[in-house]
Amino acid sequence: MRKEIWVLVILAVVIAVFLSPFASSFPDGLERVAEDYGFIEKGEGQEVVNSPIPDYALPGVVNEKAATALAGIIGTIVTFGVMYGIAVLIKGRAISEKEAMQQQKTSQ
Amino acid sequence: MHIPDGFLDAKTWGTAWVLGGVTIAYAVTKTRSQLQERQIPFMGVMAAFIFAAQMINFPIALGTSGHLLGAVLAAVMLGPWTASIIIATILALQCFIFLDGGVTALGANIINMAIIAPFAGYWIYQLISKAWSGRTGMMAGVFVASWASVILAASACAVELALSGMAPLGTVLGAMLLWHIIIGIGEGVITVAVLGYLTQVRPDLVYQTSKA
């Protein structure tokens, strides 16, 4: 990966660790609409799964900002890993015909 | 605009799961043929970046906030099919790890943010950047496409909520549009900033539809 992509990586980490604890805690557009029109409670207590880091706060960390920053870095790294893994699975060992032809051309 | 469990009724979230699932399955086959292996690290980085950026809620007005969606950002660099896989992956991780967005609602969230947003956005981007050539035209296309992607995703969300009986369509659509017209501006600004940089330093990475 060339340096420009590393800039994105570093930016992602900086954002996840240093900016996320200071993100606005105001409700987002959907939550605001749900509050204003009286259906916000319908979404409460409906959790179908037990999530390990609910609402981006790492459990067991007393300092809220630290809990968020840790959630951020963990999420960022996991997202990279999972996306990479999924992409590898999608590509599999199947090289497209075009790439195979190109490889033939460059080896000639 | 991650819909939690409980906002949508079974017929709506069930249909959304089927439609979203089928579309993403098709997107996998398209990505398989379009994505080059050397782009895989970049795809991972793009996903990680969008995840991180989605955590940064910015206040917009009157005690409400917004955050980046990132669909057009991903679509311009990697094409809409790959972008849909990226956003869908992020949504799934957000749902299961962070309780951001419901499991039953995941289909609807995928339709809104991983399908409608990147495809409609990319289509608008192409329209504008073809009509208005050069870098300014490209960035204008990015801005409008990003803004529109948020509006359209929010509109679809409103339709799903109305179909589920949460509020009348006119009411919920008007309310969602009100906030997301503003949030979309943030999306436009951030996307232009990031793509302005990326397209300048790595024009080779920008998705080309005419793959010879």
Coordinates of C-alpha atoms in Angstrom, one line a residue:
Chain A
M1 CA 0.0 0.0 0.0
R2 CA 1.4 3.3 -1.0
K3 CA 1.8 6.3 1.3
E4 CA -1.5 8.0 0.3
I5 CA -3.4 5.0 1.5
W6 CA -1.5 5.0 4.7
V7 CA -2.7 8.6 5.2
L8 CA -6.2 7.2 5.2
V9 CA -5.2 4.6 7.7
I10 CA -3.7 7.1 10.0
L11 CA -6.6 9.4 9.6
A12 CA -9.0 6.6 10.5
V13 CA -7.1 5.8 13.6
V14 CA -6.8 9.4 14.7
I15 CA -10.5 9.9 14.1
A16 CA -11.5 6.7 15.9
V17 CA -9.3 7.3 19.0
F18 CA -9.1 11.1 19.4
L19 CA -12.2 12.5 17.7
S20 CA -14.8 9.9 18.6
P21 CA -14.9 10.7 22.4
F22 CA -15.8 14.3 21.4
A23 CA -18.5 13.4 18.9
S24 CA -21.8 15.1 19.4
S25 CA -24.2 13.2 21.7
F26 CA -27.2 14.8 20.2
P27 CA -29.7 12.4 18.7
D28 CA -29.2 11.8 15.0
G29 CA -31.9 12.8 12.4
L30 CA -33.8 9.5 12.7
E31 CA -33.7 9.5 16.5
R32 CA -34.9 13.1 16.6
V33 CA -37.8 12.2 14.3
A34 CA -38.7 9.2 16.4
E35 CA -38.6 11.4 19.6
D36 CA -40.7 14.2 18.0
Y37 CA -43.3 11.8 16.6
G38 CA -43.5 9.5 19.6
F39 CA -42.1 6.2 18.5
I40 CA -38.6 6.3 20.0
E41 CA -39.7 3.9 22.8
K42 CA -40.6 1.3 20.3
G43 CA -36.9 0.9 19.6
E44 CA -35.9 0.5 23.3
G45 CA -35.4 -2.8 24.9
Q46 CA -35.8 -4.6 21.6
E47 CA -32.2 -5.9 21.4
V48 CA -32.2 -9.2 19.5
V49 CA -28.5 -9.8 20.1
N50 CA -26.1 -9.4 22.9
S51 CA -23.6 -6.9 21.6
P52 CA -20.1 -6.8 23.2
I53 CA -19.7 -3.1 22.9
P54 CA -23.2 -1.6 23.0
D55 CA -23.4 2.1 21.9
Y56 CA -19.7 2.3 21.3
A57 CA -18.7 2.2 24.9
L58 CA -16.3 -0.5 25.9
P59 CA -17.8 -2.1 29.0
G60 CA -15.7 -2.1 32.2
V61 CA -14.0 1.2 31.3
V62 CA -15.1 3.8 33.8
N63 CA -13.9 6.9 31.9
E64 CA -16.5 7.5 29.2
K65 CA -14.1 9.1 26.8
A66 CA -11.6 6.2 27.1
A67 CA -14.4 3.7 26.6
T68 CA -15.4 5.4 23.4
A69 CA -11.9 5.7 22.1
L70 CA -11.2 2.0 22.8
A71 CA -14.5 1.1 21.1
G72 CA -13.4 3.3 18.1
I73 CA -10.0 1.7 17.7
I74 CA -11.3 -1.8 18.2
G75 CA -14.1 -1.2 15.6
T76 CA -11.7 0.3 13.1
I77 CA -9.3 -2.6 13.3
V78 CA -12.0 -5.2 13.2
T79 CA -13.7 -3.5 10.3
F80 CA -10.4 -3.5 8.3
G81 CA -9.8 -7.2 9.1
V82 CA -13.3 -8.3 8.4
M83 CA -13.6 -6.3 5.2
Y84 CA -10.2 -7.6 4.0
G85 CA -11.2 -11.2 4.8
I86 CA -14.6 -10.9 3.1
A87 CA -12.8 -9.4 0.0
V88 CA -10.4 -12.3 -0.1
L89 CA -13.3 -14.7 0.2
I90 CA -15.2 -13.0 -2.6
K91 CA -12.2 -13.0 -4.9
G92 CA -11.3 -16.6 -3.9
R93 CA -8.8 -18.2 -6.2
A94 CA -10.8 -17.2 -9.2
I95 CA -8.8 -14.7 -11.3
S96 CA -11.0 -13.2 -13.9
E97 CA -10.4 -14.1 -17.5
K98 CA -9.2 -10.6 -18.2
E99 CA -6.6 -10.7 -15.4
A100 CA -5.4 -14.1 -16.6
M101 CA -5.0 -12.8 -20.1
Q102 CA -3.1 -9.7 -18.8
Q103 CA -0.8 -11.9 -16.8
Q104 CA -0.2 -14.0 -19.9
K105 CA 0.6 -10.8 -21.9
T106 CA 3.0 -9.4 -19.3
S107 CA 4.9 -12.7 -19.0
Q108 CA 5.5 -12.8 -22.8
Chain B
M1 CA -30.1 6.8 10.3
H2 CA -29.5 3.3 11.6
I3 CA -33.0 1.9 12.3
P4 CA -33.1 -0.1 15.5
D5 CA -35.2 -3.2 16.1
G6 CA -38.8 -2.3 17.0
F7 CA -39.3 0.6 14.5
L8 CA -40.3 -1.6 11.6
D9 CA -43.1 -4.2 11.4
A10 CA -42.5 -7.7 10.4
K11 CA -43.8 -7.4 6.8
T12 CA -41.6 -4.4 6.2
W13 CA -38.4 -5.7 7.8
G14 CA -39.0 -9.2 6.3
T15 CA -39.4 -7.8 2.8
A16 CA -36.4 -5.6 3.3
W17 CA -34.2 -8.5 4.4
V18 CA -35.2 -10.5 1.2
L19 CA -34.7 -7.5 -1.1
G20 CA -31.5 -6.4 0.6
G21 CA -30.1 -9.9 0.8
V22 CA -30.7 -10.7 -2.8
T23 CA -29.2 -7.4 -3.9
I24 CA -26.1 -7.9 -1.8
A25 CA -25.7 -11.5 -3.0
Y26 CA -25.7 -10.1 -6.6
A27 CA -23.3 -7.4 -5.5
V28 CA -20.9 -10.1 -4.4
T29 CA -20.9 -11.6 -7.8
K30 CA -20.3 -8.2 -9.5
T31 CA -17.5 -7.4 -7.0
R32 CA -15.9 -10.7 -7.7
S33 CA -15.6 -9.9 -11.3
Q34 CA -14.8 -6.2 -10.9
L35 CA -12.5 -6.0 -7.9
Q36 CA -8.8 -6.6 -8.6
E37 CA -6.8 -8.4 -5.9
R38 CA -4.4 -5.5 -5.5
Q39 CA -7.4 -3.4 -4.5
I40 CA -8.3 -5.5 -1.5
P41 CA -6.1 -3.7 1.0
F42 CA -7.6 -0.4 -0.2
M43 CA -11.1 -1.8 0.2
G44 CA -10.2 -2.7 3.8
V45 CA -8.8 0.7 4.5
M46 CA -11.9 2.4 2.9
A47 CA -14.2 0.4 5.1
A48 CA -12.1 1.1 8.2
F49 CA -12.0 4.8 7.4
I50 CA -15.8 5.0 6.8
F51 CA -16.5 3.1 10.0
A52 CA -14.3 5.6 12.0
A53 CA -15.8 8.6 10.3
Q54 CA -19.4 7.3 11.0
M55 CA -18.6 7.5 14.7
I56 CA -18.1 11.3 14.5
N57 CA -21.5 12.8 15.0
F58 CA -21.5 16.5 14.3
P59 CA -24.2 18.9 15.6
I60 CA -26.3 20.4 12.9
A61 CA -29.1 22.4 14.5
L62 CA -31.6 22.5 17.4
G63 CA -30.1 19.6 19.4
T64 CA -29.7 17.2 16.5
S65 CA -26.6 15.7 15.0
G66 CA -25.6 13.9 11.8
H67 CA -22.7 11.8 10.7
L68 CA -21.0 10.7 7.5
L69 CA -22.6 7.9 5.5
G70 CA -19.7 7.4 3.1
A71 CA -21.5 5.6 0.3
V72 CA -20.5 8.0 -2.5
L73 CA -17.0 8.2 -1.1
A74 CA -16.7 4.4 -1.5
A75 CA -18.5 4.4 -4.9
V76 CA -16.4 6.9 -6.6
M77 CA -13.2 5.1 -5.6
L78 CA -14.3 1.5 -6.0
G79 CA -17.6 1.6 -7.9
P80 CA -21.1 1.2 -6.6
W81 CA -21.1 -2.6 -6.4
T82 CA -18.0 -2.8 -4.2
A83 CA -19.3 0.2 -2.2
S84 CA -22.4 -1.7 -1.4
I85 CA -20.4 -4.6 0.0
I86 CA -18.3 -2.1 2.0
I87 CA -21.3 -0.3 3.5
A88 CA -23.2 -3.5 4.2
T89 CA -20.2 -5.0 6.0
I90 CA -19.9 -1.9 8.2
L91 CA -23.6 -2.0 8.9
A92 CA -23.5 -5.6 9.9
L93 CA -20.5 -5.0 12.2
Q94 CA -22.2 -1.9 13.7
C95 CA -25.3 -4.0 14.4
F96 CA -23.7 -7.0 15.9
I97 CA -20.7 -5.5 17.8
F98 CA -22.0 -2.1 18.8
L99 CA -25.8 -2.4 18.8
D100 CA -26.0 0.4 16.3
G101 CA -28.9 -0.6 14.1
G102 CA -31.2 -3.6 14.6
V103 CA -30.8 -7.1 13.4
T104 CA -34.3 -7.4 12.0
A105 CA -33.8 -3.8 10.6
L106 CA -30.5 -4.7 9.0
G107 CA -32.1 -5.5 5.7
A108 CA -33.7 -2.1 5.6
N109 CA -30.6 -0.3 6.7
I110 CA -28.7 -2.1 3.9
I111 CA -31.3 -1.1 1.4
N112 CA -31.1 2.5 2.4
M113 CA -27.4 3.1 3.1
A114 CA -25.7 0.2 1.2
I115 CA -27.8 0.1 -2.0
I116 CA -29.8 3.3 -2.6
A117 CA -27.1 5.6 -1.3
P118 CA -24.2 4.4 -3.4
F119 CA -26.1 3.6 -6.6
A120 CA -28.3 6.7 -6.7
G121 CA -25.3 8.8 -5.6
Y122 CA -23.0 7.3 -8.2
W123 CA -25.5 7.7 -10.9
I124 CA -25.9 11.4 -10.1
Y125 CA -22.1 11.8 -9.8
Q126 CA -21.7 10.4 -13.3
L127 CA -24.5 12.6 -14.7
I128 CA -22.9 15.8 -13.4
S129 CA -19.3 15.0 -14.0
K130 CA -20.0 14.0 -17.6
A131 CA -21.9 17.2 -18.2
W132 CA -19.4 19.4 -16.4
S133 CA -16.0 18.3 -17.4
G134 CA -12.7 18.8 -15.5
R135 CA -11.9 18.8 -11.9
T136 CA -14.5 21.4 -10.8
G137 CA -17.2 19.4 -12.5
M138 CA -16.1 16.2 -10.8
M139 CA -16.1 17.8 -7.4
A140 CA -19.5 19.4 -8.0
G141 CA -20.7 16.0 -9.0
V142 CA -19.3 14.5 -5.8
F143 CA -20.9 17.2 -3.7
V144 CA -24.4 16.9 -5.2
A145 CA -24.2 13.1 -5.3
S146 CA -23.2 12.9 -1.7
W147 CA -25.9 15.3 -0.6
A148 CA -28.5 13.4 -2.7
S149 CA -27.4 10.0 -1.4
V150 CA -28.2 11.1 2.2
I151 CA -31.6 12.5 1.1
L152 CA -32.6 9.5 -0.8
A153 CA -31.5 7.0 1.9
A154 CA -33.5 9.1 4.5
S155 CA -36.5 9.1 2.2
A156 CA -36.4 5.3 1.9
C157 CA -36.1 5.1 5.6
A158 CA -39.2 7.3 6.0
V159 CA -41.2 5.1 3.6
E160 CA -40.2 2.0 5.7
L161 CA -41.3 3.8 8.9
A162 CA -44.6 4.8 7.4
L163 CA -45.3 1.3 6.0
S164 CA -44.7 0.1 9.6
G165 CA -47.3 2.5 10.9
M166 CA -44.9 4.7 13.0
A167 CA -46.2 7.9 11.5
P168 CA -48.1 9.0 8.4
L169 CA -45.8 9.1 5.3
G170 CA -46.2 12.9 4.7
T171 CA -45.2 13.6 8.3
V172 CA -42.3 11.3 8.7
L173 CA -40.9 12.0 5.2
G174 CA -41.1 15.8 5.8
A175 CA -39.4 15.4 9.1
M176 CA -36.6 13.1 7.9
L177 CA -36.0 15.4 4.9
L178 CA -35.8 18.4 7.1
W179 CA -32.8 17.1 9.1
H180 CA -31.1 15.2 6.3
I181 CA -31.2 18.1 3.8
I182 CA -28.8 19.7 6.4
I183 CA -26.9 16.6 7.2
G184 CA -26.4 16.0 3.5
I185 CA -24.4 19.2 3.3
G186 CA -22.0 17.8 5.8
E187 CA -21.8 14.6 3.8
G188 CA -21.0 16.7 0.7
V189 CA -18.3 18.7 2.4
I190 CA -16.5 15.8 4.0
T191 CA -16.7 13.6 0.8
V192 CA -15.4 16.4 -1.4
A193 CA -12.5 16.9 1.1
V194 CA -11.5 13.3 1.1
L195 CA -12.1 12.6 -2.6
G196 CA -10.4 15.9 -3.5
Y197 CA -7.3 14.5 -1.8
L198 CA -7.6 10.9 -3.1
T199 CA -8.4 11.7 -6.7
Q200 CA -5.5 14.1 -6.8
V201 CA -2.8 11.8 -5.3
R202 CA -4.1 8.5 -6.6
P203 CA -6.1 9.1 -9.8
D204 CA -5.3 5.5 -10.7
L205 CA -7.5 4.3 -7.9
V206 CA -10.6 6.0 -9.1
Y207 CA -13.2 3.6 -10.4
Q208 CA -13.5 3.6 -14.2
T209 CA -16.7 2.3 -15.6
S210 CA -15.2 1.8 -19.1
K211 CA -12.9 -1.1 -18.2
A212 CA -11.3 -1.9 -21.6

